Tab-separated table of C-alpha atoms in Angstrom:
chain	number	residue	atom	x	y	z
A	1	MET	CA	19.838	11.474	-28.865
A	2	ASP	CA	16.416	11.409	-30.355
A	3	GLN	CA	13.383	10.211	-29.060
A	4	GLN	CA	12.964	6.983	-30.085
A	5	THR	CA	16.611	5.763	-29.421
A	6	LEU	CA	15.709	7.194	-26.054
A	7	ARG	CA	12.853	5.317	-25.907
A	8	ASP	CA	14.814	2.351	-26.911
A	9	ARG	CA	17.309	2.724	-24.392
A	10	VAL	CA	14.798	3.226	-21.456
A	11	ALA	CA	13.047	-0.012	-22.572
A	12	GLU	CA	16.252	-1.519	-22.416
A	13	CYS	CA	16.665	-0.639	-18.884
A	14	LEU	CA	13.448	-2.132	-17.801
A	15	TYR	CA	13.449	-5.048	-19.219
A	16	SER	CA	16.550	-6.374	-19.413
A	17	SER	CA	18.332	-8.628	-16.763
A	18	PRO	CA	19.586	-6.808	-13.622
A	19	ALA	CA	22.787	-7.158	-14.632
A	20	GLY	CA	22.520	-5.702	-18.058
A	21	ARG	CA	20.074	-2.863	-16.603
A	22	GLN	CA	23.166	-1.997	-14.595
A	23	ASP	CA	25.341	-1.599	-17.573
A	24	VAL	CA	22.731	0.519	-19.516
A	25	ALA	CA	21.637	2.803	-16.792
A	26	ALA	CA	25.486	3.339	-15.841
A	27	ALA	CA	25.469	5.926	-18.688
A	28	SER	CA	23.661	8.562	-17.547
A	29	PHE	CA	20.704	10.013	-19.357
A	30	ALA	CA	20.337	13.911	-20.530
A	31	PRO	CA	17.340	15.770	-18.230
A	32	VAL	CA	14.139	15.065	-19.754
A	33	ASP	CA	11.137	17.260	-18.889
A	34	ASP	CA	8.964	14.589	-17.435
A	35	PRO	CA	10.613	11.443	-16.992
A	36	ILE	CA	7.953	9.537	-14.899
A	37	SER	CA	5.675	9.907	-18.444
A	38	LEU	CA	8.365	8.767	-20.320
A	39	VAL	CA	9.085	5.604	-18.492
A	40	ARG	CA	5.129	5.207	-18.357
A	41	ALA	CA	5.176	5.302	-22.300
A	42	CYS	CA	8.115	2.773	-22.512
A	43	LEU	CA	6.064	0.187	-21.057
A	44	ALA	CA	5.290	-2.781	-22.804
A	45	GLN	CA	1.707	-3.170	-23.959
A	46	SER	CA	-0.305	-5.100	-26.592
A	47	TRP	CA	-3.919	-3.562	-25.676
A	48	PRO	CA	-5.445	-4.143	-29.113
A	49	ASP	CA	-4.435	-7.716	-28.918
A	50	HIS	CA	-7.009	-8.604	-26.087
A	51	GLY	CA	-10.777	-8.155	-25.923
A	52	PRO	CA	-13.846	-9.117	-23.800
A	53	GLY	CA	-14.047	-13.000	-22.723
A	54	GLN	CA	-11.790	-15.785	-21.104
A	55	VAL	CA	-8.278	-16.792	-21.940
A	56	LEU	CA	-7.678	-19.736	-19.688
A	57	GLU	CA	-4.514	-21.303	-18.927
A	58	ASP	CA	-2.311	-19.152	-20.899
A	59	HIS	CA	1.624	-18.444	-20.371
A	60	PHE	CA	3.654	-14.886	-19.688
A	61	THR	CA	3.981	-13.184	-23.019
A	62	LEU	CA	6.215	-10.698	-21.747
A	63	PRO	CA	10.016	-12.799	-22.118
A	64	HIS	CA	11.447	-11.685	-19.042
A	65	LEU	CA	8.725	-13.473	-17.005
A	66	LEU	CA	7.940	-16.464	-19.272
A	67	GLY	CA	12.178	-16.827	-18.661
A	68	GLN	CA	11.248	-16.816	-14.931
A	69	TYR	CA	8.204	-18.897	-14.962
A	70	PRO	CA	8.061	-21.103	-18.112
A	71	GLY	CA	5.355	-23.587	-16.309
A	72	GLU	CA	2.748	-21.249	-14.675
A	73	LEU	CA	-0.549	-20.429	-15.987
A	74	LEU	CA	-2.490	-17.485	-15.983
A	75	SER	CA	-6.319	-17.543	-16.606
A	76	PHE	CA	-8.080	-14.255	-17.683
A	77	GLN	CA	-11.175	-12.845	-17.676
A	78	ALA	CA	-12.417	-9.349	-19.314
A	79	PRO	CA	-15.790	-8.164	-18.934
A	80	PRO	CA	-18.366	-8.345	-22.185
A	81	ASP	CA	-18.445	-4.728	-22.493
A	82	TYR	CA	-14.368	-4.556	-21.943
A	83	THR	CA	-12.776	-1.806	-24.322
A	84	PRO	CA	-8.946	-0.885	-24.115
A	85	ASP	CA	-10.303	3.170	-24.698
A	86	ARG	CA	-10.474	3.518	-20.988
A	87	THR	CA	-8.771	1.803	-17.857
A	88	TRP	CA	-10.360	-0.815	-15.612
A	89	GLY	CA	-9.446	-2.477	-12.519
A	90	LEU	CA	-7.798	-5.538	-12.067
A	91	VAL	CA	-8.584	-7.972	-9.339
A	92	VAL	CA	-5.815	-10.993	-8.571
A	93	LEU	CA	-7.141	-14.292	-7.471
A	94	LEU	CA	-5.433	-16.709	-4.885
A	95	HIS	CA	-6.612	-20.335	-4.959
A	96	GLY	CA	-6.356	-22.655	-1.810
A	97	GLY	CA	-5.533	-26.341	-1.724
A	98	GLY	CA	-1.780	-26.910	-0.298
A	99	SER	CA	1.505	-28.289	-1.424
A	100	GLY	CA	0.342	-31.133	-3.774
A	101	THR	CA	-2.225	-28.510	-5.626
A	102	PRO	CA	-2.123	-28.913	-9.300
A	103	ARG	CA	-1.725	-25.657	-11.317
A	104	GLU	CA	-5.322	-26.228	-13.093
A	105	THR	CA	-6.941	-25.236	-10.080
A	106	ALA	CA	-6.756	-21.588	-10.721
A	107	LYS	CA	-8.666	-21.419	-13.644
A	108	LEU	CA	-11.816	-22.844	-11.531
A	109	TRP	CA	-11.829	-18.857	-10.018
A	110	LEU	CA	-13.387	-17.778	-13.824
A	111	ALA	CA	-15.776	-20.922	-14.038
A	112	ASP	CA	-19.742	-20.380	-13.857
A	113	ASP	CA	-21.367	-21.293	-10.534
A	114	ASP	CA	-23.117	-24.581	-11.527
A	115	GLY	CA	-23.912	-25.492	-7.607
A	116	SER	CA	-21.165	-27.962	-7.523
A	117	GLY	CA	-19.089	-25.366	-5.262
A	118	GLY	CA	-15.463	-24.678	-5.258
A	119	TYR	CA	-14.710	-21.261	-6.708
A	120	HIS	CA	-17.020	-20.566	-9.771
A	121	PHE	CA	-17.506	-16.982	-9.397
A	122	GLY	CA	-17.295	-16.376	-13.401
A	123	GLU	CA	-20.327	-15.138	-13.894
A	124	LYS	CA	-20.315	-12.688	-10.885
A	125	LEU	CA	-17.169	-11.142	-12.005
A	126	ARG	CA	-18.123	-10.452	-15.543
A	127	GLU	CA	-20.844	-8.279	-14.092
A	128	LEU	CA	-17.915	-5.894	-12.556
A	129	ASP	CA	-15.686	-3.233	-13.971
A	130	LEU	CA	-12.666	-5.545	-13.586
A	131	ILE	CA	-10.530	-7.489	-15.391
A	132	ALA	CA	-9.801	-10.960	-13.374
A	133	VAL	CA	-6.838	-12.680	-12.946
A	134	ALA	CA	-6.227	-16.229	-11.415
A	135	PRO	CA	-2.537	-17.317	-11.462
A	136	SER	CA	-0.925	-20.984	-10.940
A	137	ASN	CA	0.762	-21.170	-7.942
A	138	LEU	CA	4.575	-21.780	-7.629
A	139	LEU	CA	5.054	-25.439	-6.934
A	140	GLN	CA	6.702	-25.431	-3.289
A	141	PRO	CA	6.797	-28.514	-0.763
A	142	ASN	CA	4.225	-26.854	1.653
A	143	HIS	CA	1.111	-24.915	2.495
A	144	LYS	CA	2.682	-21.559	2.315
A	145	ARG	CA	2.967	-21.306	-1.305
A	146	TRP	CA	1.471	-17.702	-1.465
A	147	SER	CA	3.488	-16.750	1.526
A	148	ASN	CA	7.176	-15.872	0.610
A	149	PRO	CA	9.607	-13.740	-0.932
A	150	GLU	CA	9.302	-15.526	-3.990
A	151	SER	CA	5.640	-15.901	-4.530
A	152	ASP	CA	5.530	-12.221	-3.715
A	153	ALA	CA	8.103	-11.381	-7.121
A	154	TYR	CA	5.616	-13.844	-9.133
A	155	ILE	CA	2.431	-12.082	-8.143
A	156	LEU	CA	4.192	-8.411	-9.092
A	157	GLY	CA	5.073	-10.226	-12.415
A	158	VAL	CA	1.375	-11.427	-12.734
A	159	ILE	CA	-0.152	-7.649	-12.461
A	160	GLU	CA	2.808	-6.899	-14.798
A	161	GLU	CA	1.705	-9.256	-17.520
A	162	ALA	CA	-2.046	-8.443	-16.828
A	163	MET	CA	-1.104	-4.670	-17.211
A	164	ALA	CA	0.591	-5.401	-20.369
A	165	ARG	CA	-2.383	-7.106	-21.833
A	166	TYR	CA	-5.051	-4.708	-20.850
A	167	HIS	CA	-6.037	-1.396	-20.080
A	168	ILE	CA	-5.728	-1.439	-16.188
A	169	ASP	CA	-5.661	1.778	-13.849
A	170	PRO	CA	-2.497	0.955	-11.886
A	171	ASP	CA	-4.309	2.170	-8.560
A	172	ARG	CA	-7.217	0.003	-8.979
A	173	VAL	CA	-5.435	-3.626	-8.331
A	174	CYS	CA	-7.104	-5.762	-5.919
A	175	LEU	CA	-6.130	-9.392	-4.403
A	176	CYS	CA	-8.559	-11.738	-3.000
A	177	GLY	CA	-7.170	-15.029	-1.476
A	178	GLN	CA	-9.551	-18.244	0.017
A	179	SER	CA	-7.924	-20.868	2.188
A	180	MET	CA	-4.397	-21.375	1.653
A	181	GLY	CA	-4.715	-18.016	-0.611
A	182	GLY	CA	-5.972	-16.493	2.488
A	183	PHE	CA	-2.832	-17.223	4.193
A	184	GLY	CA	-1.010	-15.513	0.989
A	185	ALA	CA	-3.269	-12.451	1.644
A	186	TYR	CA	-2.762	-12.053	5.233
A	187	HIS	CA	0.865	-12.174	4.293
A	188	ILE	CA	1.059	-9.982	0.808
A	189	VAL	CA	-0.835	-7.202	2.726
A	190	GLN	CA	2.001	-6.722	4.946
A	191	THR	CA	4.978	-7.294	2.271
A	192	ILE	CA	3.249	-5.586	-0.745
A	193	GLY	CA	0.276	-4.428	0.366
A	194	ASP	CA	1.084	-1.048	-1.313
A	195	ARG	CA	0.823	-2.465	-4.661
A	196	PHE	CA	-3.035	-2.783	-3.857
A	197	ALA	CA	-6.022	-0.540	-3.312
A	198	THR	CA	-7.802	-3.387	-1.044
A	199	VAL	CA	-6.671	-6.907	0.000
A	200	GLY	CA	-9.204	-9.574	0.693
A	201	ALA	CA	-8.595	-12.498	2.767
A	202	HIS	CA	-11.289	-15.230	2.937
A	203	ALA	CA	-10.655	-18.315	5.426
A	204	GLY	CA	-7.063	-17.551	5.870
A	205	ALA	CA	-4.719	-17.722	9.045
A	206	TRP	CA	-1.507	-15.847	10.088
A	207	TYR	CA	1.189	-15.941	12.945
A	208	TYR	CA	2.851	-12.679	12.664
A	209	GLY	CA	1.842	-9.412	12.082
A	210	PHE	CA	3.039	-5.913	11.899
A	211	TRP	CA	-0.414	-4.875	11.807
A	212	GLU	CA	0.275	-1.030	13.163
A	213	ALA	CA	1.661	-0.458	9.719
A	214	MET	CA	-1.500	-1.066	7.984
A	215	GLU	CA	-2.747	2.962	8.089
A	216	ALA	CA	-2.348	3.278	4.256
A	217	VAL	CA	-3.475	0.042	3.134
A	218	ASP	CA	-6.964	-1.509	2.770
A	219	PHE	CA	-7.772	-4.850	3.833
A	220	HIS	CA	-10.910	-6.729	4.159
A	221	ILE	CA	-10.939	-9.790	6.587
A	222	LEU	CA	-13.846	-12.326	5.773
A	223	HIS	CA	-14.288	-15.616	7.583
A	224	GLY	CA	-17.197	-18.346	8.208
A	225	SER	CA	-17.702	-18.801	12.156
A	226	GLU	CA	-18.184	-22.360	11.161
A	227	ASP	CA	-14.890	-22.586	9.602
A	228	ALA	CA	-13.751	-25.602	11.755
A	229	ALA	CA	-15.919	-28.596	12.398
A	230	PRO	CA	-14.982	-31.212	14.675
A	231	GLY	CA	-14.358	-34.802	12.865
A	232	THR	CA	-14.495	-32.857	9.677
A	233	ARG	CA	-12.073	-29.947	9.630
A	234	PRO	CA	-9.472	-29.014	11.996
A	235	ARG	CA	-8.764	-25.920	13.144
A	236	PHE	CA	-5.524	-24.543	11.023
A	237	THR	CA	-7.606	-21.762	9.540
A	238	ASP	CA	-10.362	-21.203	12.409
A	239	THR	CA	-11.795	-18.035	13.633
A	240	PRO	CA	-9.128	-16.872	15.900
A	241	PHE	CA	-7.024	-15.880	13.435
A	242	ALA	CA	-9.514	-13.279	11.815
A	243	ARG	CA	-10.856	-12.187	15.263
A	244	PHE	CA	-7.620	-11.492	16.525
A	245	ALA	CA	-6.329	-9.429	13.356
A	246	HIS	CA	-9.617	-7.553	13.939
A	247	ALA	CA	-9.371	-7.047	17.336
A	248	VAL	CA	-5.345	-5.492	16.835
A	249	LEU	CA	-6.586	-3.576	13.835
A	250	SER	CA	-9.423	-1.991	15.619
A	251	GLY	CA	-6.976	-1.660	18.697
A	252	TYR	CA	-4.496	0.693	16.622
A	253	HIS	CA	-7.384	2.463	15.452
A	254	LEU	CA	-6.908	1.834	11.819
A	255	PRO	CA	-9.487	1.603	8.880
A	256	HIS	CA	-10.530	-1.875	7.825
A	257	THR	CA	-13.423	-4.302	7.112
A	258	TYR	CA	-14.384	-7.062	9.166
A	259	THR	CA	-16.852	-9.738	7.904
A	260	GLU	CA	-17.681	-13.016	9.972
A	261	HIS	CA	-20.665	-14.793	8.464
A	262	ALA	CA	-22.348	-17.662	9.712
A	263	GLY	CA	-21.148	-20.244	7.218
A	264	GLY	CA	-18.014	-22.399	6.726
A	265	HIS	CA	-14.850	-22.676	5.079
A	266	SER	CA	-15.306	-23.190	1.308
A	267	PHE	CA	-16.984	-21.236	-1.156
A	268	SER	CA	-19.407	-23.968	-1.821
A	269	ASP	CA	-21.326	-22.604	1.241
A	270	PRO	CA	-23.645	-19.867	0.109
A	271	LEU	CA	-23.008	-17.886	2.828
A	272	ALA	CA	-19.650	-17.501	2.296
A	273	ARG	CA	-20.094	-17.032	-1.418
A	274	ARG	CA	-22.065	-14.098	-0.400
A	275	ALA	CA	-19.371	-12.709	1.463
A	276	ALA	CA	-17.179	-12.946	-1.162
A	277	ASP	CA	-19.599	-11.212	-3.462
A	278	VAL	CA	-19.288	-8.246	-1.062
A	279	PHE	CA	-15.955	-7.814	-1.314
A	280	PHE	CA	-16.043	-8.146	-5.353
A	281	ASP	CA	-18.478	-5.358	-5.471
A	282	ARG	CA	-16.718	-3.351	-2.842
A	283	ALA	CA	-13.209	-3.669	-5.201
A	284	THR	CA	-14.705	-1.818	-8.090
A	285	THR	CA	-14.964	1.388	-5.816
A	286	VAL	CA	-11.865	1.429	-3.787
A	287	ARG	CA	-8.652	3.268	-5.120
A	288	ARG	CA	-5.338	3.486	-3.903
A	289	ASN	CA	-3.692	6.516	-2.721
A	290	PRO	CA	0.268	5.680	-3.827
A	291	VAL	CA	1.522	8.788	-2.058
A	292	PRO	CA	-0.085	8.656	1.289
A	293	ASP	CA	1.025	11.531	3.818
A	294	SER	CA	1.481	9.136	6.792
A	295	ILE	CA	3.138	5.836	6.365
A	296	LEU	CA	4.909	3.303	8.874
A	297	THR	CA	7.042	0.343	8.126
A	298	ALA	CA	8.974	-2.628	9.187
A	299	SER	CA	12.709	-3.805	7.670
A	300	ARG	CA	11.114	-7.508	8.100
A	301	LYS	CA	7.486	-8.766	7.522
A	302	GLY	CA	5.359	-12.056	6.617
A	303	ALA	CA	2.750	-13.937	7.804
A	304	PHE	CA	4.341	-17.056	8.660
A	305	LYS	CA	7.814	-16.440	8.756
A	306	LEU	CA	9.708	-12.758	8.742
A	307	TYR	CA	11.525	-11.757	5.507
A	308	ASP	CA	13.520	-8.903	4.770
A	309	SER	CA	11.023	-5.915	3.374
A	310	PRO	CA	12.422	-3.317	2.646
A	311	HIS	CA	10.327	-0.839	0.598
A	312	HIS	CA	6.523	0.493	1.679
A	313	PHE	CA	5.212	3.623	-0.698
A	314	TRP	CA	7.869	6.303	-0.640
A	315	LEU	CA	9.772	4.720	2.040
A	316	SER	CA	12.950	2.197	1.741
A	317	ILE	CA	14.745	0.810	4.767
A	318	GLY	CA	18.381	-0.083	4.385
A	319	ASP	CA	20.616	-1.311	7.058
A	320	THR	CA	19.426	-1.882	10.548
A	321	HIS	CA	21.040	-1.435	14.211
A	322	PHE	CA	21.000	-4.613	16.572
A	323	GLY	CA	18.061	-3.882	18.521
A	324	THR	CA	14.768	-5.361	17.747
A	325	PHE	CA	10.948	-4.235	17.181
A	326	GLU	CA	7.535	-5.562	18.437
A	327	LEU	CA	5.046	-7.524	16.152
A	328	ASP	CA	1.808	-9.490	16.787
A	329	HIS	CA	1.854	-13.038	17.122
A	330	VAL	CA	-0.869	-15.792	17.051
A	331	GLU	CA	0.127	-19.128	18.254
A	332	PRO	CA	-1.291	-22.454	18.324
A	333	THR	CA	-0.755	-24.569	21.350
A	334	GLU	CA	-0.144	-27.614	18.899
A	335	SER	CA	2.273	-27.716	16.178
A	336	GLN	CA	-0.532	-29.503	13.876
A	337	PRO	CA	-3.922	-27.885	14.737
A	338	SER	CA	-6.180	-30.388	15.679
A	339	TYR	CA	-10.258	-31.254	15.449
A	340	CYS	CA	-11.219	-29.876	19.139
A	341	THR	CA	-8.261	-29.706	21.254
A	342	THR	CA	-6.108	-26.768	19.577
A	343	ASN	CA	-5.971	-23.540	21.908
A	344	PHE	CA	-4.747	-20.073	20.441
A	345	ARG	CA	-2.684	-17.501	22.166
A	346	HIS	CA	-2.266	-14.048	20.919
A	347	ARG	CA	1.146	-12.050	22.408
A	348	LEU	CA	3.506	-9.305	21.350
A	349	ILE	CA	7.105	-10.579	20.280
A	350	ARG	CA	10.352	-8.971	19.786
A	351	CYS	CA	12.218	-9.824	16.680
A	352	PRO	CA	15.750	-8.404	15.231
A	353	GLY	CA	15.012	-5.221	12.874
A	354	GLY	CA	13.572	-1.625	12.909
A	355	THR	CA	10.660	0.454	12.193
A	356	LEU	CA	10.374	3.764	10.091
A	357	ARG	CA	7.371	6.267	10.482
A	358	ALA	CA	7.042	9.003	8.267
A	359	ILE	CA	5.028	12.168	7.566
A	360	ASN	CA	4.680	14.218	4.629
A	361	HIS	CA	3.881	17.878	6.003
A	362	ARG	CA	2.787	18.983	2.797
A	363	ASP	CA	5.133	22.296	3.212
A	364	ASN	CA	8.257	20.480	1.259
A	365	THR	CA	9.083	18.842	4.748
A	366	ILE	CA	9.006	15.292	5.516
A	367	GLU	CA	9.629	14.182	8.978
A	368	LEU	CA	10.929	10.724	10.084
A	369	TRP	CA	10.908	8.506	13.327
A	370	PRO	CA	13.323	5.897	12.881
A	371	HIS	CA	13.484	2.801	15.334
A	372	ASN	CA	16.815	0.865	14.778
A	373	VAL	CA	17.470	2.209	11.079
A	374	ASP	CA	20.597	2.939	9.978
A	375	GLU	CA	20.465	3.726	6.494
A	376	ALA	CA	17.101	4.950	4.783
A	377	THR	CA	15.766	6.487	1.440
A	378	VAL	CA	12.636	8.921	0.923
A	379	TRP	CA	11.421	8.871	-2.633
A	380	LEU	CA	9.916	11.610	-4.205
A	381	ASN	CA	7.571	12.688	-7.283
A	382	ASP	CA	5.626	15.905	-7.969
A	383	ASP	CA	2.581	14.962	-6.349
A	384	MET	CA	4.535	14.995	-2.943
A	385	VAL	CA	6.643	18.184	-3.052
A	386	ASP	CA	7.639	21.422	-5.292
A	387	PHE	CA	10.766	20.259	-7.169
A	388	ASN	CA	11.279	24.268	-7.695
A	389	LYS	CA	11.724	24.585	-3.684
A	390	PRO	CA	14.120	23.432	-1.004
A	391	VAL	CA	12.968	19.877	0.156
A	392	ARG	CA	13.395	19.201	4.202
A	393	ILE	CA	13.762	16.240	6.026
A	394	LEU	CA	13.661	16.092	9.697
A	395	VAL	CA	14.355	12.998	12.217
A	396	ALA	CA	12.312	13.560	15.251
A	397	GLY	CA	12.251	17.391	14.823
A	398	LYS	CA	15.952	17.597	13.982
A	399	GLU	CA	16.478	18.868	10.491
A	400	VAL	CA	19.196	16.399	8.710
A	401	PHE	CA	18.440	17.482	5.216
A	402	SER	CA	17.587	20.825	3.458
A	403	ALA	CA	18.045	21.556	-0.097
A	404	GLN	CA	16.551	21.349	-3.617
A	405	VAL	CA	16.679	18.059	-5.295
A	406	THR	CA	16.405	17.565	-9.379
A	407	PRO	CA	14.149	14.855	-10.964
A	408	SER	CA	16.024	12.399	-13.167
A	409	LEU	CA	15.054	9.828	-15.489
A	410	GLU	CA	17.765	7.330	-13.929
A	411	THR	CA	15.682	7.128	-10.324
A	412	VAL	CA	12.006	6.665	-12.122
A	413	ILE	CA	13.855	3.933	-13.785
A	414	GLU	CA	15.336	2.760	-10.417
A	415	SER	CA	12.168	3.209	-8.440
A	416	TYR	CA	9.980	1.096	-11.249
A	417	GLY	CA	12.347	-1.745	-10.402
A	418	ARG	CA	10.878	-1.541	-6.374
A	419	ARG	CA	7.380	-2.956	-7.470
A	420	ARG	CA	7.368	-2.622	-11.189
A	421	ASP	CA	4.388	-0.549	-10.833
A	422	PRO	CA	3.596	2.667	-13.435
A	423	GLY	CA	1.502	3.635	-10.678
A	424	MET	CA	4.108	4.365	-8.223
A	425	LEU	CA	6.927	6.127	-9.561
A	426	PHE	CA	9.501	8.667	-7.989
A	427	SER	CA	11.813	10.959	-10.276
A	428	ALA	CA	14.240	11.895	-6.762
A	429	LYS	CA	15.428	10.551	-4.248
A	430	VAL	CA	17.124	11.510	-0.633
A	431	ASP	CA	19.421	8.478	0.930
A	432	LEU	CA	19.926	9.299	4.551
A	433	ASP	CA	22.310	7.855	7.148
A	434	LEU	CA	20.568	7.630	10.478
A	435	LYS	CA	23.382	5.705	12.385
A	436	VAL	CA	23.116	6.800	16.265
A	437	ASN	CA	26.853	7.788	17.041
A	438	ASP	CA	26.512	8.738	20.411
A	439	TRP	CA	27.403	5.492	22.459
A	440	GLU	CA	24.749	6.779	25.640
A	441	LEU	CA	22.036	6.510	22.659
A	442	GLN	CA	23.072	3.372	21.700
A	443	LYS	CA	22.932	1.606	25.110
A	444	GLN	CA	19.434	2.915	25.362
A	445	ILE	CA	18.296	1.542	21.849
A	446	ARG	CA	15.853	-1.526	22.572
């Protein structure tokens, strides 16, 4: 097969429908020297067509995304000195509001500050080494429009579209959410946090958090001490949400950034704007490590409802056992938080599912500690292991796999489908059966 035909087939796998992708991939590819570089070279890009300045309320241009999201609006801003000759960072901006907030709200992030309040960070963002994208939000009948699997997939699509337009470093993608967007940030940092160099949540809230899994994800919590105001703003985004998250992360000794300013809920407050400016400045300096040595994940995550969340960095969880795992829960004492009378309670709860901790010992040995996990996949690339030597996998100290694994183009294509992330591609994988067959051990599973 000549090189152009090979690239055409790879591109067809990457951009066809899921059913078509399976049909194309069913016929195996011949071995190639560097399958990860080949897949990256086959990704769609139109960098020469996009320069400095703003593009407001545009639509998706990648056909598979336009077909999924024909009515959504994307507003972009590139700095005055933008050139595709080098890579840039990206910041995704999630607006606030509620079930009735119109799509047109998103572009206000990129307006200049005229003193009228709201978002208006256009001037600030132009100073930074970042492309900015402010997407409209999927129209859903609730205030959790950024906090569900559909919005997760949409955000990944927004990033994919931005990377096709601009020369973006996949390890310098950041996200900032305000109010309802802050709800989304508390959700996204858990479910797809491995996609981002840092996630910022301003004036947000959460009910569920598997916070101990945040060791490899950078999280910046921002909140105003005057967020709630009797008679003006109820307590549905009050400071306890931020303070509890900060306390729990501190209790797990996990690095994070906590900024509680003395202002209110909206970016019309100068103190809130100042805190956001600090986040944006910091976003230009942080980088994601796509293959951290130590990671922990759970089979289900989410800030307001728990959803299946199988992928995290180089791990995927398959089937889980009948047991449960613990996570943190913040519970307002009233279903609709009031102006004055609501109290908040933090507690640990159990939910069905499993957890998986993993460490790459950096000697071609990876060790796992599963809890209620029956099936798992360990994804590998040459930044993690030496493919010229056998790879060993231990489960709680016991060897369950020892063999040389062979990189393949098919595996790279499959790994791209997890996050559609060119910075987190894997050329080999090991599927593991972790079922506990001993009845006495099964009786001990919590």
